[in-house]
PDB file of C-alpha atoms in Angstrom:
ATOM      1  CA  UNK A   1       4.928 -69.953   5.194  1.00  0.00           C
ATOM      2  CA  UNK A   2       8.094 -67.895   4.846  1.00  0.00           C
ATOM      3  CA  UNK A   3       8.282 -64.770   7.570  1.00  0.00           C
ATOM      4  CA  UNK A   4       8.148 -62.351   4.713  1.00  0.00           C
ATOM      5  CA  UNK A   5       5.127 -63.495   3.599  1.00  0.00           C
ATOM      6  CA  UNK A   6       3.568 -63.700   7.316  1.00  0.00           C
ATOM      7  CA  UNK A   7       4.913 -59.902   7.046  1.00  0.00           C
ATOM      8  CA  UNK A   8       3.061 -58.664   3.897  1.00  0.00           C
ATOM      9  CA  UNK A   9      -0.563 -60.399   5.452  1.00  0.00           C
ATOM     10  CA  UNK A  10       0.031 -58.737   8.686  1.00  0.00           C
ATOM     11  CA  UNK A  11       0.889 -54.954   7.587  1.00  0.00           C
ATOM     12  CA  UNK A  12      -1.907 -55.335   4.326  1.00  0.00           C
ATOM     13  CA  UNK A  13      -4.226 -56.786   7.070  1.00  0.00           C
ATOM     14  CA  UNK A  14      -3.488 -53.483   9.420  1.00  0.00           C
ATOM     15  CA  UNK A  15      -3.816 -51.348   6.281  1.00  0.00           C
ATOM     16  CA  UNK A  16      -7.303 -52.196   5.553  1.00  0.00           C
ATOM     17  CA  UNK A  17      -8.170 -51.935   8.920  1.00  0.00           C
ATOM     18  CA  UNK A  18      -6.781 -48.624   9.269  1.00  0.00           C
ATOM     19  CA  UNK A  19      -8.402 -47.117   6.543  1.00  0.00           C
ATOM     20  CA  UNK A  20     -11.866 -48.624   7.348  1.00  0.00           C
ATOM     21  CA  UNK A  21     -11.312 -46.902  10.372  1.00  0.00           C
ATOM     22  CA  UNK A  22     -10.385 -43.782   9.069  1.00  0.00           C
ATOM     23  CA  UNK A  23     -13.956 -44.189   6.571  1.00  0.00           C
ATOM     24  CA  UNK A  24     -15.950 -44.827   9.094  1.00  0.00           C
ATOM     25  CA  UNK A  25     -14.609 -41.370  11.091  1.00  0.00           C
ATOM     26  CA  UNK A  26     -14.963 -39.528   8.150  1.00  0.00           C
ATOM     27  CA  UNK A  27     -18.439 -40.591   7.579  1.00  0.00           C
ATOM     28  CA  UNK A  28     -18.951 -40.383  11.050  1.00  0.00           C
ATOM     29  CA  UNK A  29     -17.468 -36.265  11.958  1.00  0.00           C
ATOM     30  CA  UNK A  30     -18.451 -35.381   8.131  1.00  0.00           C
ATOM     31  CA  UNK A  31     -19.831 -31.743   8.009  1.00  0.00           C
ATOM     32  CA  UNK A  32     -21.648 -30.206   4.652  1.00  0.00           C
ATOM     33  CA  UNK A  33     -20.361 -27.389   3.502  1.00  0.00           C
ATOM     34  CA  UNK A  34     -22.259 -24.590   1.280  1.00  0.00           C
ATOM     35  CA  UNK A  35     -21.145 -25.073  -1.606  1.00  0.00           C
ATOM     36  CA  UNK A  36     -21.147 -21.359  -2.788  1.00  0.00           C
ATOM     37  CA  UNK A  37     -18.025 -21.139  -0.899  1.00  0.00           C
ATOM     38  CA  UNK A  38     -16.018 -23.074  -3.413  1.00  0.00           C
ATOM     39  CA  UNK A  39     -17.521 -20.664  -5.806  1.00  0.00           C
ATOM     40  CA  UNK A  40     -16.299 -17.504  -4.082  1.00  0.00           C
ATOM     41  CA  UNK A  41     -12.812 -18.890  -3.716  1.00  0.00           C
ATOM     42  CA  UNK A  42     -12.535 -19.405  -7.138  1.00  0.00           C
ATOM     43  CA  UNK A  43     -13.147 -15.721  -8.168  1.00  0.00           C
ATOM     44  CA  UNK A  44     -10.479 -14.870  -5.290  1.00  0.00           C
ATOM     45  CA  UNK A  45      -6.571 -14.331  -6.454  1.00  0.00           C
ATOM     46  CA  UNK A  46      -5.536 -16.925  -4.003  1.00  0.00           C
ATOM     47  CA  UNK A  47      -2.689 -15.006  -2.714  1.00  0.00           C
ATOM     48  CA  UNK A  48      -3.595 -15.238   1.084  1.00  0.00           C
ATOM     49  CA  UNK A  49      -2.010 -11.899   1.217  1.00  0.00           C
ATOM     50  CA  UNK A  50      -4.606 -10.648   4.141  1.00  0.00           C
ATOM     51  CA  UNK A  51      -5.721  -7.522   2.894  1.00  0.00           C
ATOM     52  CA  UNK A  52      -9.082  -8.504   3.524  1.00  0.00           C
ATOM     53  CA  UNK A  53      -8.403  -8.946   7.413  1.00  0.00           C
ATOM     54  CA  UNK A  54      -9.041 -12.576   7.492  1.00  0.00           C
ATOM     55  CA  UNK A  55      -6.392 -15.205   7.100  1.00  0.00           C
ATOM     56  CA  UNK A  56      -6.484 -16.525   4.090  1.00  0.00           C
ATOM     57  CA  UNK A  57      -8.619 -16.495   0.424  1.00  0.00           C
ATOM     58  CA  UNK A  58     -10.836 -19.483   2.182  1.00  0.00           C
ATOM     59  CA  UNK A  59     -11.982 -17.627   5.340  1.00  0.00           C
ATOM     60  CA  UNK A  60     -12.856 -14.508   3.235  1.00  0.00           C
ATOM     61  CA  UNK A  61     -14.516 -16.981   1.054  1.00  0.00           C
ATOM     62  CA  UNK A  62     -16.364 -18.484   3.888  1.00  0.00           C
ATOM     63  CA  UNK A  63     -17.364 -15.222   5.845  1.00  0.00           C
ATOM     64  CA  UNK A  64     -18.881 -13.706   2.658  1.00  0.00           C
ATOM     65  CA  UNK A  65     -21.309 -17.023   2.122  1.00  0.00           C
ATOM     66  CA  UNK A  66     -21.801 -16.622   6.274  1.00  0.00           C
ATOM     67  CA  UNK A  67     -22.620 -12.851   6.513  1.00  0.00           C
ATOM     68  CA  UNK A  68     -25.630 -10.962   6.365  1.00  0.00           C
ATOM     69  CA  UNK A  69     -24.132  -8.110   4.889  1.00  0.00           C
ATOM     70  CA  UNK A  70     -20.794  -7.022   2.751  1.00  0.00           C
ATOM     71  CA  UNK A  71     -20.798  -3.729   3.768  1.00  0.00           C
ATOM     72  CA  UNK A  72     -17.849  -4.445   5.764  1.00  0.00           C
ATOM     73  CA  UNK A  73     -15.802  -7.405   3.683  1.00  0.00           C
ATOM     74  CA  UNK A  74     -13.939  -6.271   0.512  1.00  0.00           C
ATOM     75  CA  UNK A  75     -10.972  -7.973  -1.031  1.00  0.00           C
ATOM     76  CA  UNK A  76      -8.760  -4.897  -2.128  1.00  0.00           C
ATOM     77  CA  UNK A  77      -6.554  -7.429  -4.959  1.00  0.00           C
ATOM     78  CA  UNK A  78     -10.041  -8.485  -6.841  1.00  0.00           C
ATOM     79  CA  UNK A  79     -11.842  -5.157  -7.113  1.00  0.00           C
ATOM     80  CA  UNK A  80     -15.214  -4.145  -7.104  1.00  0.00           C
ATOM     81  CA  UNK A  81     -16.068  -5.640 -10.142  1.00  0.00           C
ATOM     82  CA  UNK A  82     -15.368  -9.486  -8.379  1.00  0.00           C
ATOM     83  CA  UNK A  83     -16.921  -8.363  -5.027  1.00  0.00           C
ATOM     84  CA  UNK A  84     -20.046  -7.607  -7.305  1.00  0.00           C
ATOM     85  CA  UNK A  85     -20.002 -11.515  -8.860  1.00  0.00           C
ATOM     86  CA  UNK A  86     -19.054 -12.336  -4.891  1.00  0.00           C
ATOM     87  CA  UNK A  87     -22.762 -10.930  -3.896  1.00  0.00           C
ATOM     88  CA  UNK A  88     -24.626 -12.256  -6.703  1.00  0.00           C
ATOM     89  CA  UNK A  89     -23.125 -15.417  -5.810  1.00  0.00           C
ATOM     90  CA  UNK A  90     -24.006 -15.147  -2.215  1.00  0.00           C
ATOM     91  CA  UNK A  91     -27.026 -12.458  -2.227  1.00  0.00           C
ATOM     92  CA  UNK A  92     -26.252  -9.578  -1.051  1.00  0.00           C
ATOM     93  CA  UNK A  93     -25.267  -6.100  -2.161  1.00  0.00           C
ATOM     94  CA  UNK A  94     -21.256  -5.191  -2.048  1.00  0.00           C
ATOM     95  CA  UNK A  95     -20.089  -1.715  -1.625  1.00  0.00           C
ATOM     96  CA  UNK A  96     -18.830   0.232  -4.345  1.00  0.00           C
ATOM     97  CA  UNK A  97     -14.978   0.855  -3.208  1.00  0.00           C
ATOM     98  CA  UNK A  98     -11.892   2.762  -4.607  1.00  0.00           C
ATOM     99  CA  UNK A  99      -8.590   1.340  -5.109  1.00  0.00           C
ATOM    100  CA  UNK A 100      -5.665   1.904  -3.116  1.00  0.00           C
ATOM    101  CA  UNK A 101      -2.069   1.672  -3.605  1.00  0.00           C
ATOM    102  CA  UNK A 102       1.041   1.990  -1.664  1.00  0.00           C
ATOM    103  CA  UNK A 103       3.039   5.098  -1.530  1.00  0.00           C
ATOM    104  CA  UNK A 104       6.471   5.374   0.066  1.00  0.00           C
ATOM    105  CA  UNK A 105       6.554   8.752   2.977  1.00  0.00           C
ATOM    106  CA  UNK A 106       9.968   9.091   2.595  1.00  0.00           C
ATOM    107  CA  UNK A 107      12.184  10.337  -0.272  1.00  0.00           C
ATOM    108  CA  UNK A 108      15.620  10.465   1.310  1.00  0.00           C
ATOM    109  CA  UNK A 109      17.477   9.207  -1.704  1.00  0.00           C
ATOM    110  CA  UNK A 110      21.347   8.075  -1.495  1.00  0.00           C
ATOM    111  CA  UNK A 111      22.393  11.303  -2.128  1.00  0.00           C
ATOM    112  CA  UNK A 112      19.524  13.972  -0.601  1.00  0.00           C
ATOM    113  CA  UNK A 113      20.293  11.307   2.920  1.00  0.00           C
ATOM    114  CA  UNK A 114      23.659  11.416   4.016  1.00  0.00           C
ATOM    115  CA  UNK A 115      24.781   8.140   5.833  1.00  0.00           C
ATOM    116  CA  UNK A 116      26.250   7.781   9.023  1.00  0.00           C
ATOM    117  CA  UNK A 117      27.035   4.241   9.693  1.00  0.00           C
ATOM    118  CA  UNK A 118      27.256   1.276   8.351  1.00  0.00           C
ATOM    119  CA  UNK A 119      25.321  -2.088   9.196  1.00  0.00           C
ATOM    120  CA  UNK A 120      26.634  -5.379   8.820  1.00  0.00           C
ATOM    121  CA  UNK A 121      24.051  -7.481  10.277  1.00  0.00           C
ATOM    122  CA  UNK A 122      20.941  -9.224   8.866  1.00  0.00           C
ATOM    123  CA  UNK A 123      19.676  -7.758   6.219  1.00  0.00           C
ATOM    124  CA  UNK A 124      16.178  -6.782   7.850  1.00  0.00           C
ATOM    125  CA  UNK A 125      14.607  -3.486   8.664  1.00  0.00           C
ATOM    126  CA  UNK A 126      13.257  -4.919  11.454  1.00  0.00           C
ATOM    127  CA  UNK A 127      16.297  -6.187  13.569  1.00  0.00           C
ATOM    128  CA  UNK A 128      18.200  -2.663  12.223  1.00  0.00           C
ATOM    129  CA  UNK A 129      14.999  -0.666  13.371  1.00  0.00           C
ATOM    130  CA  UNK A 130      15.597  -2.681  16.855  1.00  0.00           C
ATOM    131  CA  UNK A 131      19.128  -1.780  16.654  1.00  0.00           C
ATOM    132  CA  UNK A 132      18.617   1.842  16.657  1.00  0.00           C
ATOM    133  CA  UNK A 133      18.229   5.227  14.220  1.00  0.00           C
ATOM    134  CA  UNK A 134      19.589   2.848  10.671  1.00  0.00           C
ATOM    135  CA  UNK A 135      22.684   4.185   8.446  1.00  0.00           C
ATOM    136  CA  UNK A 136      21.225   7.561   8.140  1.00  0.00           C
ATOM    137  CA  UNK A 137      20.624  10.597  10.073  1.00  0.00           C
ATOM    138  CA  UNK A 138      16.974  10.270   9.564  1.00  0.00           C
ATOM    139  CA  UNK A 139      15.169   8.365  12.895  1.00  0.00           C
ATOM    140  CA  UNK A 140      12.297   8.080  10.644  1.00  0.00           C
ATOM    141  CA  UNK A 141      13.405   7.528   7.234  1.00  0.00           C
ATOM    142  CA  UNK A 142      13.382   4.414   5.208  1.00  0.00           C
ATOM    143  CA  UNK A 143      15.924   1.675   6.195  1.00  0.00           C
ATOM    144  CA  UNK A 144      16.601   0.422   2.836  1.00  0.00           C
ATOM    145  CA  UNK A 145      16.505  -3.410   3.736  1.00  0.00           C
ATOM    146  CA  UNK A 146      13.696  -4.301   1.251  1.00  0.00           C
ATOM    147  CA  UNK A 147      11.548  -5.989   4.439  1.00  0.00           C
ATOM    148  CA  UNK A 148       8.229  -4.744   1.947  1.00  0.00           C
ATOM    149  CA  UNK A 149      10.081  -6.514  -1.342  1.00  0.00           C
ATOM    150  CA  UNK A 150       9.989  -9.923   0.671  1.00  0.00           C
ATOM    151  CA  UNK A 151       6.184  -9.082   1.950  1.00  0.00           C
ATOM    152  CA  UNK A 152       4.274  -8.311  -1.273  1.00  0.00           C
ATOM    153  CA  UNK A 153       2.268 -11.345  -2.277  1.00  0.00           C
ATOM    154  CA  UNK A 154       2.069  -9.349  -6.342  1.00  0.00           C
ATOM    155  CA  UNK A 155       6.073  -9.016  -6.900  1.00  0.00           C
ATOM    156  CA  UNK A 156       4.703  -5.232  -6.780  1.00  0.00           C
ATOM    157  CA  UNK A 157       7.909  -3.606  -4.739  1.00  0.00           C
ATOM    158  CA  UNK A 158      11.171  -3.560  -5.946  1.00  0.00           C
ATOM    159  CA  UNK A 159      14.180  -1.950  -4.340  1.00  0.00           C
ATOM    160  CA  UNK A 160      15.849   0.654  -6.727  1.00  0.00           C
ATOM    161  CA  UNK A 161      19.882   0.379  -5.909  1.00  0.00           C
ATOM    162  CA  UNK A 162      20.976   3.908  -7.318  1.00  0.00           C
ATOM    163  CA  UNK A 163      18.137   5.957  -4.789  1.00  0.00           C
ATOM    164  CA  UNK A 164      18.299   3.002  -1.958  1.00  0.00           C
ATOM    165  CA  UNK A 165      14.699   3.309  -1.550  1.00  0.00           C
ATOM    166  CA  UNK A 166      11.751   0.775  -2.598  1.00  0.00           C
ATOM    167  CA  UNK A 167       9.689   1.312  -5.667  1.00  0.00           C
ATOM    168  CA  UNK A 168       6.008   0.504  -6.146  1.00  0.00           C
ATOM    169  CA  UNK A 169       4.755  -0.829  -9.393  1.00  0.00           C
ATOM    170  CA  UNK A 170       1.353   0.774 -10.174  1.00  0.00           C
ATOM    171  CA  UNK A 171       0.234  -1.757 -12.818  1.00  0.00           C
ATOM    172  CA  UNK A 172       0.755  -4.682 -10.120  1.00  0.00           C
ATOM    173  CA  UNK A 173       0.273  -3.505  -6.702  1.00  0.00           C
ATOM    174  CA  UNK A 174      -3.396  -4.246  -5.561  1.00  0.00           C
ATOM    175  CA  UNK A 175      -3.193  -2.163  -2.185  1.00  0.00           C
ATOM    176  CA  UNK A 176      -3.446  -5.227   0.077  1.00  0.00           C
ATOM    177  CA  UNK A 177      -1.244  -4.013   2.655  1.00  0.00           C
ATOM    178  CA  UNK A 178       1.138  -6.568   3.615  1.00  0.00           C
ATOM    179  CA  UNK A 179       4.303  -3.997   2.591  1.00  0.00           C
ATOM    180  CA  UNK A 180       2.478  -1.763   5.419  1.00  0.00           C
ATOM    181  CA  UNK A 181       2.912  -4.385   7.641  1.00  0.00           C
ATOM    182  CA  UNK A 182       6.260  -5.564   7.194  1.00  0.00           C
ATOM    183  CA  UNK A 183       7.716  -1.800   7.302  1.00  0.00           C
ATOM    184  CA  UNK A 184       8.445  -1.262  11.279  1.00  0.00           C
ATOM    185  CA  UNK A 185       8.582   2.353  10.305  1.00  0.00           C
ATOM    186  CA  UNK A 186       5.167   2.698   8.943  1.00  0.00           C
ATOM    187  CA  UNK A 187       6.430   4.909   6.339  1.00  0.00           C
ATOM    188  CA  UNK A 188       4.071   3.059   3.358  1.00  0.00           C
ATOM    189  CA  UNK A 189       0.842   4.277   3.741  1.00  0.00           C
ATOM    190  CA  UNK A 190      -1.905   2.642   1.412  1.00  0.00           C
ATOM    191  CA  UNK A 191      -3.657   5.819  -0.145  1.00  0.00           C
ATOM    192  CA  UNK A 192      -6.599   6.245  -3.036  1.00  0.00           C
ATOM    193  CA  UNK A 193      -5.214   5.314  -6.955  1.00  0.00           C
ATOM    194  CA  UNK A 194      -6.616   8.887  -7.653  1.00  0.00           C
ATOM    195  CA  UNK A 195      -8.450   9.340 -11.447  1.00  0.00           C
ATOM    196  CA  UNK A 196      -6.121   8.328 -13.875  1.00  0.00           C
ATOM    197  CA  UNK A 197      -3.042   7.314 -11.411  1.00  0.00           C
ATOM    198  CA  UNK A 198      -3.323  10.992 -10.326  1.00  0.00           C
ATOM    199  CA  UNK A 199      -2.549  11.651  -5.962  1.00  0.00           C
ATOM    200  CA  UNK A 200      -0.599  13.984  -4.124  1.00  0.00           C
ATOM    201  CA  UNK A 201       1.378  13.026  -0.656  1.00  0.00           C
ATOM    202  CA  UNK A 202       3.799  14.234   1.607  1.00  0.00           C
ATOM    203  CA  UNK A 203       6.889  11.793   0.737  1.00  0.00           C
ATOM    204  CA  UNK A 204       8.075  12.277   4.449  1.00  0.00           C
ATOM    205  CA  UNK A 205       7.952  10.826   7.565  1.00  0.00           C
ATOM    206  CA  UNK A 206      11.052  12.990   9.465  1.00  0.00           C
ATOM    207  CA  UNK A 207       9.131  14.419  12.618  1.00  0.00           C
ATOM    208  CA  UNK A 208      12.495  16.625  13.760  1.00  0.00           C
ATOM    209  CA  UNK A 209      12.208  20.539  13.985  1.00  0.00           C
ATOM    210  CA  UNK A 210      12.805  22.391  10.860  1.00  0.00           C
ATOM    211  CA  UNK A 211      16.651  22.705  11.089  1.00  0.00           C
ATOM    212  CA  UNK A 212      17.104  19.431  12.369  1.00  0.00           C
ATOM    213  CA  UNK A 213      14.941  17.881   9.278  1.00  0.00           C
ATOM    214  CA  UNK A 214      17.006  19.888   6.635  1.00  0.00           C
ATOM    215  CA  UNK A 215      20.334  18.645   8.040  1.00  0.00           C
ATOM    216  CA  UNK A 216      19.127  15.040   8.151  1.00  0.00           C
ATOM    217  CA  UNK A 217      17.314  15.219   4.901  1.00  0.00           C
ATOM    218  CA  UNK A 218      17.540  18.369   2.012  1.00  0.00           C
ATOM    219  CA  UNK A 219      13.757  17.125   1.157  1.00  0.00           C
ATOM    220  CA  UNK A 220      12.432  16.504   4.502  1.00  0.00           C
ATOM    221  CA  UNK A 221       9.008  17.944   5.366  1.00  0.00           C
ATOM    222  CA  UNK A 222      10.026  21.040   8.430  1.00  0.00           C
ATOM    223  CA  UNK A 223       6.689  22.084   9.284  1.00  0.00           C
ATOM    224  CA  UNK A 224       6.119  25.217   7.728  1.00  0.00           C
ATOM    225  CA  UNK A 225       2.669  25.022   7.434  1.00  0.00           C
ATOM    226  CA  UNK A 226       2.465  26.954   3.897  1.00  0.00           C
ATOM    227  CA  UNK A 227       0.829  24.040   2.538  1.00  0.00           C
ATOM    228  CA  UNK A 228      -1.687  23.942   5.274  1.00  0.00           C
ATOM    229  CA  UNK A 229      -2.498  27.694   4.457  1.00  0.00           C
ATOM    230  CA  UNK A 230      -2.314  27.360   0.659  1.00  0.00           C
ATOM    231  CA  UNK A 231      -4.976  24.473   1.104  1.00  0.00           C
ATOM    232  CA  UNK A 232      -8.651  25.889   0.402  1.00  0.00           C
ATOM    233  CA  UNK A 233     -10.206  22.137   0.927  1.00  0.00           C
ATOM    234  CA  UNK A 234      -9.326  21.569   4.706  1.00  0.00           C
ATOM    235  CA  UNK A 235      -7.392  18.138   3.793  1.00  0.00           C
ATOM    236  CA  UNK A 236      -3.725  19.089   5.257  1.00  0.00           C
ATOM    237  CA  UNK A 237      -2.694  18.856   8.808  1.00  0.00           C
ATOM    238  CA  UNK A 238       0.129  19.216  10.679  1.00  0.00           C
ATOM    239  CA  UNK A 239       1.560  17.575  13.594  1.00  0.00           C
ATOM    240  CA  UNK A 240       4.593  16.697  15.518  1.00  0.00           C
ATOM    241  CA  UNK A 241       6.396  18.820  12.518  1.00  0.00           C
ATOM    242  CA  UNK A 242       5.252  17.191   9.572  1.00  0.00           C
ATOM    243  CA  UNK A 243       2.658  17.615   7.105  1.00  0.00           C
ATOM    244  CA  UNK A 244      -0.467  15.196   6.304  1.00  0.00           C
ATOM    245  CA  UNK A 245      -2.634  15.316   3.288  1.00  0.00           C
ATOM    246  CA  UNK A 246      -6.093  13.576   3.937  1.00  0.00           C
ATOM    247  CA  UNK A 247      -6.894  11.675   0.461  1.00  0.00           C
ATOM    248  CA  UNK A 248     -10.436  11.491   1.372  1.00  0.00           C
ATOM    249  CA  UNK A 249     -10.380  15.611   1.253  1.00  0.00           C
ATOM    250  CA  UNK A 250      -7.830  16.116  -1.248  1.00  0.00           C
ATOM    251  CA  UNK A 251      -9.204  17.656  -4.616  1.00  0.00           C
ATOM    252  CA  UNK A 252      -6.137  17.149  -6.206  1.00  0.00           C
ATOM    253  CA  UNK A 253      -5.619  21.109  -7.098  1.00  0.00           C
ATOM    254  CA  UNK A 254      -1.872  20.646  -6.257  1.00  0.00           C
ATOM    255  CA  UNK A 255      -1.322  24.499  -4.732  1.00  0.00           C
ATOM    256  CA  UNK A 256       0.422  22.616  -1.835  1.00  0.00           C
ATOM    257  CA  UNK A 257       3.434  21.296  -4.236  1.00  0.00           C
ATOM    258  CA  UNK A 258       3.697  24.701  -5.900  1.00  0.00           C
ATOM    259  CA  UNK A 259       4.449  26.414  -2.402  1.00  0.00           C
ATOM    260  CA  UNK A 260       5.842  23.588  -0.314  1.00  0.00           C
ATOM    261  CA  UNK A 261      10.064  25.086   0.319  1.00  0.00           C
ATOM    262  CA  UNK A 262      11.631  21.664   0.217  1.00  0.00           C
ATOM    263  CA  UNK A 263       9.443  19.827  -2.359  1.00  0.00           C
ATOM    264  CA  UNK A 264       8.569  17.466   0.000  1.00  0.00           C
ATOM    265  CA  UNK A 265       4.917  16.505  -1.192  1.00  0.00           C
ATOM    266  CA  UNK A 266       4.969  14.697  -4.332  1.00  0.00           C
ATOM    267  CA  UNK A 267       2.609  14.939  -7.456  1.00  0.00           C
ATOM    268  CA  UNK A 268       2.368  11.714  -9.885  1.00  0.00           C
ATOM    269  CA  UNK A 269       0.823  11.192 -13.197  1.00  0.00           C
ATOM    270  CA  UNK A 270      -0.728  14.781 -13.801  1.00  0.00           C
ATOM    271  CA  UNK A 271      -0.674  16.143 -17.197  1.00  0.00           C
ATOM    272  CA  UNK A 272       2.689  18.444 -17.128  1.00  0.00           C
ATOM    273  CA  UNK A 273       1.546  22.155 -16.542  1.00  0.00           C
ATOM    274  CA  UNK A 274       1.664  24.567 -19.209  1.00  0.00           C
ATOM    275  CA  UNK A 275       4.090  27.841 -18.846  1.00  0.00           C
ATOM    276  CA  UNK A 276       2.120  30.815 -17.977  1.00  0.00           C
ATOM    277  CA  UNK A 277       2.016  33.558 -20.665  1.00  0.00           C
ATOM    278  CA  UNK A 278       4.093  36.491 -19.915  1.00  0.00           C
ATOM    279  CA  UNK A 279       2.010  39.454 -19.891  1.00  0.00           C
ATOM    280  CA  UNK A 280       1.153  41.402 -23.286  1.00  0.00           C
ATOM    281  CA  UNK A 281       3.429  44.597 -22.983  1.00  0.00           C
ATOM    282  CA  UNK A 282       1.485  47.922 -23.531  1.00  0.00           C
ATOM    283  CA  UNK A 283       1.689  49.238 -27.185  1.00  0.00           C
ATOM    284  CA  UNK A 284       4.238  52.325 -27.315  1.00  0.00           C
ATOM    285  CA  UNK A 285       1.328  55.536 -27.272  1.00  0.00           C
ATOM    286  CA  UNK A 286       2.199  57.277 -30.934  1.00  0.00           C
ATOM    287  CA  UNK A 287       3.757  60.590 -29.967  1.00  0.00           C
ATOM    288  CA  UNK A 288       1.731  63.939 -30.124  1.00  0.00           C
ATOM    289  CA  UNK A 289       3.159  66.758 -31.780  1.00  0.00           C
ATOM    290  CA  UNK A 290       2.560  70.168 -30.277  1.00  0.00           C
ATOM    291  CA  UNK A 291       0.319  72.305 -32.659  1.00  0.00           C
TER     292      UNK A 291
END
């Protein structure tokens, strides 16, 4: 018998033996899982993106089929209308929640941000927000690297190269938070949809003094607090400088953009306001002739 041939019988001979031994483990360390799990993953987007909290689409899957309540699970990319099928599947009630979206705090465009160096390194907001204050004047502005771009699971950020500054797709981005994550300046905030697209925010993250603000930004938020006395609903704040609208309180009355000096909160998707009549003039009194 040739040596190849000695060769084949030997390695087909350790094959077989392998894989009975692999069988016999399997059988052996086998564990039965529900099978309602496989049936929540499937309604999932299967993104992984972690806007859930857990670390993938299959430990959400496997945590809703394991809990004894939703109240606290919600997968923001499927919506309440697929946590509903999630609890019928599994049982239980899920919450009724709103969507979010991501909204940029900072609108220090190309030319409203002067720059005041230039980096030549990776092309990362994190290493430049280790390096230091970025190309502009603004320590708390965007840094215009696109680290949110690379993040989003939905292809729902895209960088915009005439303002320098990322851009959110409404019809795609499902609020799941990984552009939060990946922006070391936490200047994306994940705030309600709003009816109808509709939601106000202060595009501005600049915590500097008012002076300082204005010469680092023309549209930087300085503080003035007119907003926070226009506001009849409680839902703006200030601190450290800067202005914060509350979404939860917001009624979406939009007296704060009206009186706010540097435009610094932003308005999206209301209906455009009509002009305000100008006052009727008084009709000219016929004159009286003396009798």
């Amino acid at each position: 018998m040739s040596i190849i041939v000695t060769s084949i019988i030997v390695l087909g001979a350790i094959g077989i033996l392998g894989a009975a031994v692999l069988y016999i483990v399997a059988q052996r360390f086998h564990v039965q899982e529900d099978p309602r799990i496989d049936q929540v993953e499937a309604l999932l987007p299967g993104a992984n993106c972690g806007g859930c909290g857990r670390s993938g689409c299959r430990d959400f899957a496997c945590a809703c089929v394991n809990a004894t309540s939703l109240d606290t699970l919600s997968c923001p990319a499927s919506g309440s209308a697929v946590m509903k099928q999630i609890g019928e599947i599994v049982g239980l009630t899920a919450a009724e929640t709103k969507p979010k979206i991501a909204v940029l705090k900072c609108n220090g465009t190309c030319d409203l941000r002067p720059q005041v160096a230039r980096y030549e390194g990776a092309p990362t907001c994190a290493v430049l927000a280790s390096l230091g204050a970025g190309q502009t004047g603004c320590p708390n502005g965007c840094l215009g690297c696109g680290d949110c771009v690379s993040a989003c699971p939905y292809d729902a950020i895209h960088m915009n190269d005439a303002t320098g500054l990322p851009e959110v797709d409404e019809d795609k981005c499902v609020g799941c938070g990984a552009c939060v994550k990946a922006c070391p300046r936490a200047i994306i905030e994940l705030r309600f949809k709003g009816p109808r697209g509709m939601r106000v925010w202060v595009a501005c993250s600049n915590k500097e003094k008012g002076a300082m603000a204005m010469k680092e930004c023309k549209v930087a938020c300085i503080g003035c607090s007119k907003c926070a006395k226009e506001c009849t609903h409680d839902a703006i704040t200030i601190a450290n400088n800067l202005s914060y609208i509350d979404y939860e309180k917001c009624k979406l009355c939009r007296k704060c953009v009206d009186v706010c000096p540097t435009h610094a909160i932003h308005a999206v998707n209301f209906p455009v306001k009509k002009p305000q009549a100008a006052p009727a003039q008084p009709k000219p009194q016929p004159e009286v002739s003396p009798a």
